[in-house]
mmCIF file of C-alpha atoms in Angstrom:
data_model
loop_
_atom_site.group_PDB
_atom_site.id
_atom_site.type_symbol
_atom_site.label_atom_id
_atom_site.label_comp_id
_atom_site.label_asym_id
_atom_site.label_seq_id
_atom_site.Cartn_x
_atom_site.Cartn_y
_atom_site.Cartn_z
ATOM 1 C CA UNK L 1 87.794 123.822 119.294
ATOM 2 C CA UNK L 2 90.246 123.735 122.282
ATOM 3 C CA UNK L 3 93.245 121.898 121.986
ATOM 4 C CA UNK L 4 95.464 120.276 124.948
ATOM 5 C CA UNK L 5 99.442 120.834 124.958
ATOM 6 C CA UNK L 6 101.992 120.342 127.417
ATOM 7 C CA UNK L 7 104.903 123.092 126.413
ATOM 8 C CA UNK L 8 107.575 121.162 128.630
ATOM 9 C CA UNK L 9 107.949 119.275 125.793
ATOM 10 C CA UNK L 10 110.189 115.628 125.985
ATOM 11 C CA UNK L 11 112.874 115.633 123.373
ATOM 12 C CA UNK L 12 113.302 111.951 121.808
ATOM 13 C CA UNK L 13 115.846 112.156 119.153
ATOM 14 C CA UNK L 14 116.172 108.508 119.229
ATOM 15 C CA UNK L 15 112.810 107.441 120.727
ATOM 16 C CA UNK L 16 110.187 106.618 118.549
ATOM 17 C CA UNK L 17 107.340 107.464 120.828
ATOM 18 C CA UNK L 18 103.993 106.512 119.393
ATOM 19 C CA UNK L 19 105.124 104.950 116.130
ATOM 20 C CA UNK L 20 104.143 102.235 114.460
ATOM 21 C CA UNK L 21 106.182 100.335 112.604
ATOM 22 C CA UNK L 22 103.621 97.407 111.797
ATOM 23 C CA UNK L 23 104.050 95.576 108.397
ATOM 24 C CA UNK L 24 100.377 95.380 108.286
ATOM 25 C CA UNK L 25 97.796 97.785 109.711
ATOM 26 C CA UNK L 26 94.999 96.225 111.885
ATOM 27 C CA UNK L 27 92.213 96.609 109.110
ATOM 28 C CA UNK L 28 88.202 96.098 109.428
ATOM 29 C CA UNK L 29 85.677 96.521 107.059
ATOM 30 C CA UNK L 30 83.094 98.082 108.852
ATOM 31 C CA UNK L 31 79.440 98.441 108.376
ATOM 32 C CA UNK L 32 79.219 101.052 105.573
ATOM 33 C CA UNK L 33 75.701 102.741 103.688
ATOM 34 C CA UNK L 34 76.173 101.837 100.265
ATOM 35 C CA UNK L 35 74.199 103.209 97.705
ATOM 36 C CA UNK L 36 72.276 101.267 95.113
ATOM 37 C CA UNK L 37 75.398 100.630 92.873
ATOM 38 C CA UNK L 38 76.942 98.816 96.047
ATOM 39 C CA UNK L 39 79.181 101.836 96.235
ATOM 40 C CA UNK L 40 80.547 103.096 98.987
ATOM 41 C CA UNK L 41 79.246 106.741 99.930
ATOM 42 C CA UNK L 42 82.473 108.881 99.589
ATOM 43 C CA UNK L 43 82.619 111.174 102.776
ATOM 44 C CA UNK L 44 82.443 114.656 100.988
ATOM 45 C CA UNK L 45 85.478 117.301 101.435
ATOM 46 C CA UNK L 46 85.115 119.861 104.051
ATOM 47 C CA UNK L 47 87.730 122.262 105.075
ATOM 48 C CA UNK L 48 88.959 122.486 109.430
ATOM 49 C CA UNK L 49 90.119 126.325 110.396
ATOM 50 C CA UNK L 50 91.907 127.751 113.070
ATOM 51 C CA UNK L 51 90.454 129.523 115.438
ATOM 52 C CA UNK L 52 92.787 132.503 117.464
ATOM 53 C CA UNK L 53 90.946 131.699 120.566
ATOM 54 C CA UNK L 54 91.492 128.135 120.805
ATOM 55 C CA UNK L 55 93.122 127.601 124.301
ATOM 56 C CA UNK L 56 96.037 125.310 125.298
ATOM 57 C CA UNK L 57 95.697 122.748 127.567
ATOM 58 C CA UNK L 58 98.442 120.790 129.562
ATOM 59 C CA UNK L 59 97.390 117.057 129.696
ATOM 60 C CA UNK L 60 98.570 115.376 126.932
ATOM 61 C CA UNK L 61 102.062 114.687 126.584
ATOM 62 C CA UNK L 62 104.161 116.456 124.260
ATOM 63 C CA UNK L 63 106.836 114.777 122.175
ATOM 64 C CA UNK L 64 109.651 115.697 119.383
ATOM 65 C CA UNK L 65 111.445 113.959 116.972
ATOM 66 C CA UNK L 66 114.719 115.444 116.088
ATOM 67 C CA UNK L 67 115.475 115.393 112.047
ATOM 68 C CA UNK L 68 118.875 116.948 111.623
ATOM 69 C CA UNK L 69 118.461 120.623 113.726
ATOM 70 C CA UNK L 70 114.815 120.845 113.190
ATOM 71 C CA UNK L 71 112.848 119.718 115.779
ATOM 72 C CA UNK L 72 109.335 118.627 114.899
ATOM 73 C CA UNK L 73 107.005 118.354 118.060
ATOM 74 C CA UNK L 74 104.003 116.037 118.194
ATOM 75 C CA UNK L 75 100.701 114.902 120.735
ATOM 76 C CA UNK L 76 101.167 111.794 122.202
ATOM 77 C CA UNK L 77 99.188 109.526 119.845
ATOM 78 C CA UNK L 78 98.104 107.159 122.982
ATOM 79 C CA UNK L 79 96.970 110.306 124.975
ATOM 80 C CA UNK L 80 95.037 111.602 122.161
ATOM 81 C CA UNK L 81 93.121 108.540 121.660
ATOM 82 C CA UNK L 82 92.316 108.761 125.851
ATOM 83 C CA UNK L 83 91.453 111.715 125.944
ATOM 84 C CA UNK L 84 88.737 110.677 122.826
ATOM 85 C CA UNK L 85 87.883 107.381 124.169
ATOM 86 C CA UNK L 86 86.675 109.541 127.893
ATOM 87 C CA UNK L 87 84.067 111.454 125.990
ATOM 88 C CA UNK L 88 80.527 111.162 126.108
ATOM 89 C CA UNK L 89 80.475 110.851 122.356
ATOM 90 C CA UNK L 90 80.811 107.456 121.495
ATOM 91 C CA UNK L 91 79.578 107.875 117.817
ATOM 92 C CA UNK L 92 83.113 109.116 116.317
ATOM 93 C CA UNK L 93 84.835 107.469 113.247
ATOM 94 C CA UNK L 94 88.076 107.341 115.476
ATOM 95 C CA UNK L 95 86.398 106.192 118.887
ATOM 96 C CA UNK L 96 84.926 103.063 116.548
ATOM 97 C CA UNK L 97 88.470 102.061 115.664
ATOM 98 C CA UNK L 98 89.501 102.403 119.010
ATOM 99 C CA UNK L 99 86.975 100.315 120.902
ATOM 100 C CA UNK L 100 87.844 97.663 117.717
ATOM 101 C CA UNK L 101 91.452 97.899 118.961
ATOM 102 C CA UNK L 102 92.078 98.325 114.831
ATOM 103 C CA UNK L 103 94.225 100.809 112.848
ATOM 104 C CA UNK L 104 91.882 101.051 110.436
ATOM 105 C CA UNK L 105 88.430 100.567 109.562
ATOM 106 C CA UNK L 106 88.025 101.146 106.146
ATOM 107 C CA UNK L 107 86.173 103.899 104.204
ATOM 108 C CA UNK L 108 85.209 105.123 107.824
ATOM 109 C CA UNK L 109 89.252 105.629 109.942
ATOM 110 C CA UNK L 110 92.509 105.359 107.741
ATOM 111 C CA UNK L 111 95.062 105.474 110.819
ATOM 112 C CA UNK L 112 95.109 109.686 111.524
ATOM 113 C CA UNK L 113 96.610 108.965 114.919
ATOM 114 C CA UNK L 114 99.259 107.089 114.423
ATOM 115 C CA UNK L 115 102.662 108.358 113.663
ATOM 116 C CA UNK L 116 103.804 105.587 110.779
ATOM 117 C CA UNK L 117 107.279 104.498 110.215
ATOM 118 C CA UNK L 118 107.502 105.905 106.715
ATOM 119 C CA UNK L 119 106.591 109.322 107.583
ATOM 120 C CA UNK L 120 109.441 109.620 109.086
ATOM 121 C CA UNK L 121 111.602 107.567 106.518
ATOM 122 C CA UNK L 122 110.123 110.777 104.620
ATOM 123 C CA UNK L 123 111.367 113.636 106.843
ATOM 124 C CA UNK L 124 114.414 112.229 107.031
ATOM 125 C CA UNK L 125 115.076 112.316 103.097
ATOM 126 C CA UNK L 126 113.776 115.671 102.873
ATOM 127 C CA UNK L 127 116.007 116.372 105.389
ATOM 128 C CA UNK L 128 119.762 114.576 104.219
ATOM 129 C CA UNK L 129 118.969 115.845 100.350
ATOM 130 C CA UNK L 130 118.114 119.138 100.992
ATOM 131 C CA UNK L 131 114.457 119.571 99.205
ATOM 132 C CA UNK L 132 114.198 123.167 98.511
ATOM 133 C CA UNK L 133 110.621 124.380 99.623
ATOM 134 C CA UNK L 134 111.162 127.886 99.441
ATOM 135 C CA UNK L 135 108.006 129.461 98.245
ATOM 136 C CA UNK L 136 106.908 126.387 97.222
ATOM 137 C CA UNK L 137 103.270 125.303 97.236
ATOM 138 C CA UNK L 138 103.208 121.750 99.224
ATOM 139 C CA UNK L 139 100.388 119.112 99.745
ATOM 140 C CA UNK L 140 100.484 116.191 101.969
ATOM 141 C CA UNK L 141 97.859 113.451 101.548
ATOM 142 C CA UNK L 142 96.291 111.391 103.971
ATOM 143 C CA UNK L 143 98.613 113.596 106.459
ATOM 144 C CA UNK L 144 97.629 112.096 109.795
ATOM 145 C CA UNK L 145 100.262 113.957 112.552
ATOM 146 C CA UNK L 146 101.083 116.126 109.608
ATOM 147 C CA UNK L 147 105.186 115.863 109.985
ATOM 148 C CA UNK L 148 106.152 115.667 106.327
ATOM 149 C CA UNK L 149 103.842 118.721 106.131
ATOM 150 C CA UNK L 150 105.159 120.058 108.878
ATOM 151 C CA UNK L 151 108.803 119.873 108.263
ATOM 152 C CA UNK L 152 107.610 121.821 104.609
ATOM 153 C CA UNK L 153 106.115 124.771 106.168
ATOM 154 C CA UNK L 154 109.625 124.792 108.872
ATOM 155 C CA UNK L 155 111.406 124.969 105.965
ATOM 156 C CA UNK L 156 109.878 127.814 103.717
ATOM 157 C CA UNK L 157 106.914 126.588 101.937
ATOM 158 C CA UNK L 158 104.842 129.144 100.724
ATOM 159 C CA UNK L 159 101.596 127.628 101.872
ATOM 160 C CA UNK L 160 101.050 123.704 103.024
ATOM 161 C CA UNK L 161 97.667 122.247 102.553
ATOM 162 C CA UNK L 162 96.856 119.173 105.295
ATOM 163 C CA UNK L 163 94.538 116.665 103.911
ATOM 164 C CA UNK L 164 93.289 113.260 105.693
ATOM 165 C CA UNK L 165 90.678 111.355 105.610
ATOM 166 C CA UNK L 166 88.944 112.303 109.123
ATOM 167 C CA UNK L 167 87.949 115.869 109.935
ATOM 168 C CA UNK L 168 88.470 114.154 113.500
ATOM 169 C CA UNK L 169 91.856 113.421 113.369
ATOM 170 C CA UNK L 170 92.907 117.195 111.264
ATOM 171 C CA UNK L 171 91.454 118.432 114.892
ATOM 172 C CA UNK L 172 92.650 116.634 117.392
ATOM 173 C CA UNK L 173 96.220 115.846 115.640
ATOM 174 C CA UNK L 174 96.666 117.736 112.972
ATOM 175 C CA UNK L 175 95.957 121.271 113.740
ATOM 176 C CA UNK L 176 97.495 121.013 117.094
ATOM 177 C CA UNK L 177 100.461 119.437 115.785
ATOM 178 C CA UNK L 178 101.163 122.066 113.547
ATOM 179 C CA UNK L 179 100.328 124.577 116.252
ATOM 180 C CA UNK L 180 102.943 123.520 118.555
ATOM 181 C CA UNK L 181 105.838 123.986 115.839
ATOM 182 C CA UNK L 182 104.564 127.187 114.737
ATOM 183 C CA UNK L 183 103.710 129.123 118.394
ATOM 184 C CA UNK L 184 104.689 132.502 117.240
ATOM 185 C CA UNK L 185 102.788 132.172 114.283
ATOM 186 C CA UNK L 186 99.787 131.823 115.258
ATOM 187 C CA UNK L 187 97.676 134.682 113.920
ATOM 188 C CA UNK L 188 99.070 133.804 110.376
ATOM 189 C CA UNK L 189 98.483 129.713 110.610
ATOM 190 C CA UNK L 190 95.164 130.200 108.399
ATOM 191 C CA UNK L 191 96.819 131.827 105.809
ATOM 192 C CA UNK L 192 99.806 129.306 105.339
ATOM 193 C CA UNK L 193 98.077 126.567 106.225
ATOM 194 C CA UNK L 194 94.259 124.722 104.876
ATOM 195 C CA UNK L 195 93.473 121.382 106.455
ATOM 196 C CA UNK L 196 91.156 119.562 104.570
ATOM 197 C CA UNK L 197 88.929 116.530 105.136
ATOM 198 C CA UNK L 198 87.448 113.949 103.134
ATOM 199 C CA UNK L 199 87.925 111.337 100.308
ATOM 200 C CA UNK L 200 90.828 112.043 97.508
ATOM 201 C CA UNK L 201 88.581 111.929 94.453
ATOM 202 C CA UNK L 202 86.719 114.938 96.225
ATOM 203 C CA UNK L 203 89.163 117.439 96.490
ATOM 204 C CA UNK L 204 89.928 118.712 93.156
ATOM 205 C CA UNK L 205 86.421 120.090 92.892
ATOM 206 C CA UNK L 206 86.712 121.119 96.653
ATOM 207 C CA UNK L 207 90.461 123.105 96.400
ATOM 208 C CA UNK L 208 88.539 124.882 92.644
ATOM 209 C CA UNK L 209 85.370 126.069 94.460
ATOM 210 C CA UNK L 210 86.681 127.685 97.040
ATOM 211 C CA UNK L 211 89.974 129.351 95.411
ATOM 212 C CA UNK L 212 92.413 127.438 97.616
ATOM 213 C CA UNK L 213 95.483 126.167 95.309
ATOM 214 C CA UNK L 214 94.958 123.587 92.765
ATOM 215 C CA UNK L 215 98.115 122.843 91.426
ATOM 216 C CA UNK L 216 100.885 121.597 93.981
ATOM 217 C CA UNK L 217 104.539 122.512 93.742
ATOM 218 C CA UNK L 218 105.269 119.432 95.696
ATOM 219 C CA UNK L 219 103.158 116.559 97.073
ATOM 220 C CA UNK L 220 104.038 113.994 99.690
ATOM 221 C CA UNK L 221 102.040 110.958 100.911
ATOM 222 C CA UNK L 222 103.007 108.201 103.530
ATOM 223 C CA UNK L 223 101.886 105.131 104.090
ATOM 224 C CA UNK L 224 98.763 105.063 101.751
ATOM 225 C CA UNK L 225 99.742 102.631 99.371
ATOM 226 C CA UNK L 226 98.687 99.903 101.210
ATOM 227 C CA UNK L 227 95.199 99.062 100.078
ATOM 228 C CA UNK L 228 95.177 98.232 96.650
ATOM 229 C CA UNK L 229 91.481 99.820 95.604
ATOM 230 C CA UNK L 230 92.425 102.867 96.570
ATOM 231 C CA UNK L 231 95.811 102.967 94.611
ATOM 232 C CA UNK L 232 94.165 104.116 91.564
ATOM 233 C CA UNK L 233 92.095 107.069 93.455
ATOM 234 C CA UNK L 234 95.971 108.406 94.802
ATOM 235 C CA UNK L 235 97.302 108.236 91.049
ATOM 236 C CA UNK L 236 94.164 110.203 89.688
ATOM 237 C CA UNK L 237 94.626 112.626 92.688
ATOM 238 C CA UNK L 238 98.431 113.119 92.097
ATOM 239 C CA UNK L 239 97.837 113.666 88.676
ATOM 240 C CA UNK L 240 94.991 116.535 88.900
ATOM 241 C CA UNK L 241 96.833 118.327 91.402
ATOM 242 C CA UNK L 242 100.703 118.601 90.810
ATOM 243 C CA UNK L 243 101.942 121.276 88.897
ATOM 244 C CA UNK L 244 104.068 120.479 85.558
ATOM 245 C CA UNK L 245 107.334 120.995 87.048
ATOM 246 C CA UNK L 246 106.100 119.391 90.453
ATOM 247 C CA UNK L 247 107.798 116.524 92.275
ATOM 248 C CA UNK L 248 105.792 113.975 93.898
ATOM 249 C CA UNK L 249 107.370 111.690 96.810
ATOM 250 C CA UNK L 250 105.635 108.473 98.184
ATOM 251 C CA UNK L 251 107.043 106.832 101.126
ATOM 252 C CA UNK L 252 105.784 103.337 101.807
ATOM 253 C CA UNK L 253 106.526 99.637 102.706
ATOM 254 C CA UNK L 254 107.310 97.326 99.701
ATOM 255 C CA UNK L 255 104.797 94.992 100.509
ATOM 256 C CA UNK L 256 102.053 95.319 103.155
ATOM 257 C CA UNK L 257 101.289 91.589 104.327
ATOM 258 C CA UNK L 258 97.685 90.879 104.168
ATOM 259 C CA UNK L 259 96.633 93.956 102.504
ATOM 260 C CA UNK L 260 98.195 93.615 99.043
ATOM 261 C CA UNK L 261 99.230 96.665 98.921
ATOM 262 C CA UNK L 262 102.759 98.313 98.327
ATOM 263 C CA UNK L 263 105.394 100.322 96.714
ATOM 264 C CA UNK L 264 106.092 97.525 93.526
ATOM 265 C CA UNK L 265 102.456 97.051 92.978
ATOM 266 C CA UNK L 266 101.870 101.189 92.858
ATOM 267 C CA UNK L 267 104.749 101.340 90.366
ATOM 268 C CA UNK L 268 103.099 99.265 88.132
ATOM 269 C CA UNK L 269 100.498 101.065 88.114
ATOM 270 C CA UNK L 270 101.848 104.050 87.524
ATOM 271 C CA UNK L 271 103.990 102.836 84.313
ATOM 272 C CA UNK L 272 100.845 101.161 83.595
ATOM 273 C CA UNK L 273 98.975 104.400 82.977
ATOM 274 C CA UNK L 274 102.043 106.546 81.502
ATOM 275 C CA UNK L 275 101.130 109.987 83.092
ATOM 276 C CA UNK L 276 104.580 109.871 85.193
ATOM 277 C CA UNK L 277 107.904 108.940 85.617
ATOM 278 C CA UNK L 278 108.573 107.151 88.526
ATOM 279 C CA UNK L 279 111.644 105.762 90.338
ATOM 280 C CA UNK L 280 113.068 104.595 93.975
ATOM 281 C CA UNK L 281 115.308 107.284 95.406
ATOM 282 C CA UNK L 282 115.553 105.617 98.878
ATOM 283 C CA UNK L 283 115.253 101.924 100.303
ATOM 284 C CA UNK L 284 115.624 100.956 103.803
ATOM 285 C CA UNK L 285 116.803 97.164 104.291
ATOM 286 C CA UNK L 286 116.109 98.011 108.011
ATOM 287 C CA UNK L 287 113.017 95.799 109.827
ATOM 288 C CA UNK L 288 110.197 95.613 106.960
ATOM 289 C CA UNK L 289 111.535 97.051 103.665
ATOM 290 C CA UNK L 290 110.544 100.137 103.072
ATOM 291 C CA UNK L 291 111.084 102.874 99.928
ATOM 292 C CA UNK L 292 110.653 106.133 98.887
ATOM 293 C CA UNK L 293 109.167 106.727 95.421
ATOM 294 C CA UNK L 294 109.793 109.969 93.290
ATOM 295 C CA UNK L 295 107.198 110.751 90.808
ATOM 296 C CA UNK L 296 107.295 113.552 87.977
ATOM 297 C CA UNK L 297 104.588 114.097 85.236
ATOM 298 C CA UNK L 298 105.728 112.812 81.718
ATOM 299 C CA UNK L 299 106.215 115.824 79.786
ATOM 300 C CA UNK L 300 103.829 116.244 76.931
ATOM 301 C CA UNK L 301 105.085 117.513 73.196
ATOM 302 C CA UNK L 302 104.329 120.989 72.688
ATOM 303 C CA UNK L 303 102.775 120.463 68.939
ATOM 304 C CA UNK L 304 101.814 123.887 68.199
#
């Protein structure tokens, strides 16, 4: 797996360079094998390592987003997908989506190389109220450019694990993304960081059989509230995987236009089922409304 950088990095505190701040994701329902339930086939969990001897290339542009004196440095989404679409391999999950001009096609690309508004709403709060991830055990879901992630692992998380949809996009984002913030650490990346691919409701069963952690100190998730089928899958998933104490934060848009999706129908859900607390610690009135959610698991009665 080689990876392209460009170490003469741009710094854009202010620019927003390849993000999207679209109310509503361009969205296709594509073509997908069902089986004979009419259920989708779940794309099974497989884990992306880092190899010491992947090189470093200089043609895709480097950027950085500045969140208080960390700087988190990113591949230029729009290069990324160039460099994809001028491959010979046309047959890609992510090369689909970007022939269709979409976002997302769903159960096949959930939006990997994009760098969404809220993700950064979600650095940002980490950031101004001082989240202690000291030895903490972090998971981001549906991680994409991995910032949230990212930021955890600048800031003293024990171990981050990476997961997204795509085993393309934890390659040609992901892994290089957290690469270029961590170039002296190199050597050590595999053993503070596991990027793994694949649908939510298969990675409890994936993180148990292969002795990676199952219980999450902290979990964060951006921008994957929007489609309202899978809303249920994300609560399951929260609730298998954070630890007792754990702290949960969504970030997402109130209300996703055309999709149905959004941060008051999710916390209806949640009260709905009764397995957390949940409450809005942040709103921004800024463009589309957006929030972030803080989630903790109800404490149950010790009755022994």
């Amino acid at each position: 797996m080689a990876f392209m950088f460009n170490f003469s990095a741009e710094t854009a505190d202010d620019k927003k360079e390849g993000v999207s701040d679209s109310n509503c994701p361009s969205v296709q329902v594509a073509d997908i094998k069902c089986d004979k339930t009419g259920n989708h086939h779940l794309t099974p969990a497989s884990e992306v390592c880092v190899h010491k001897q992947s090189e470093i290339d200089k043609s895709i542009t480097v950027s950085s987003h500045k969140v208080g004196s960390t700087i988190l440095k990113y591949l230029d989404p729009s290069d990324v997908e160039e460099q994809i679409r001028s491959r010979e391999d046309k047959d890609g999950a992510i090369i689909k989506a970007i022939s269709a001009h979409s976002d997302l096609v769903a159960h096949v690309y959930e939006g990997g190389l994009k760098i969404w508004e809220c993700s950064l709403d979600l650095i940002h709060y980490l950031q101004e109220t001082d989240i202690d991830f000291t030895n903490k055990k972090v998971l981001e879901l549906g991680c994409g450019a991995g910032l949230p992630g990212i930021f955890a692992l600048k800031h003293g998380a024990e171990n981050v694990t990476l997961q997204d949809y795509n085993e393309e996009v934890l390659e040609e984002m992901t892994v290089p993304n957290v690469l270029l913030n961590s170039p002296d650490d190199k050597g050590d990346i595999n053993g503070r960081c596991r990027f793994i691919a694949g649908d939510w409701s298969m990675l409890e069963s994936f993180l148990k059989d292969h002795d990676i952690t199952s219980k999450y100190d902290i979990i964060l998730t951006s921008e994957t509230i929007y489609s309202i089928e899978s809303q249920p899958v994300l609560h399951d998933v929260l609730k298998a995987l954070l630890s007792p104490a754990g702290t949960v934060y969504v970030a997402a848009k109130t209300h996703y236009f055309g999709v149905g999706g959004g941060t008051r129908m999710f916390e209806d859900l949640v009260k709905e089922r009764g397995d957390f607390t949940i409450n809005v610690c942040k709103e921004y009135k800024d463009g589309v409304q957006r929030e972030i959610l803080k989630m903790k698991l109800v404490q149950q009665p010790d009755n022994r």
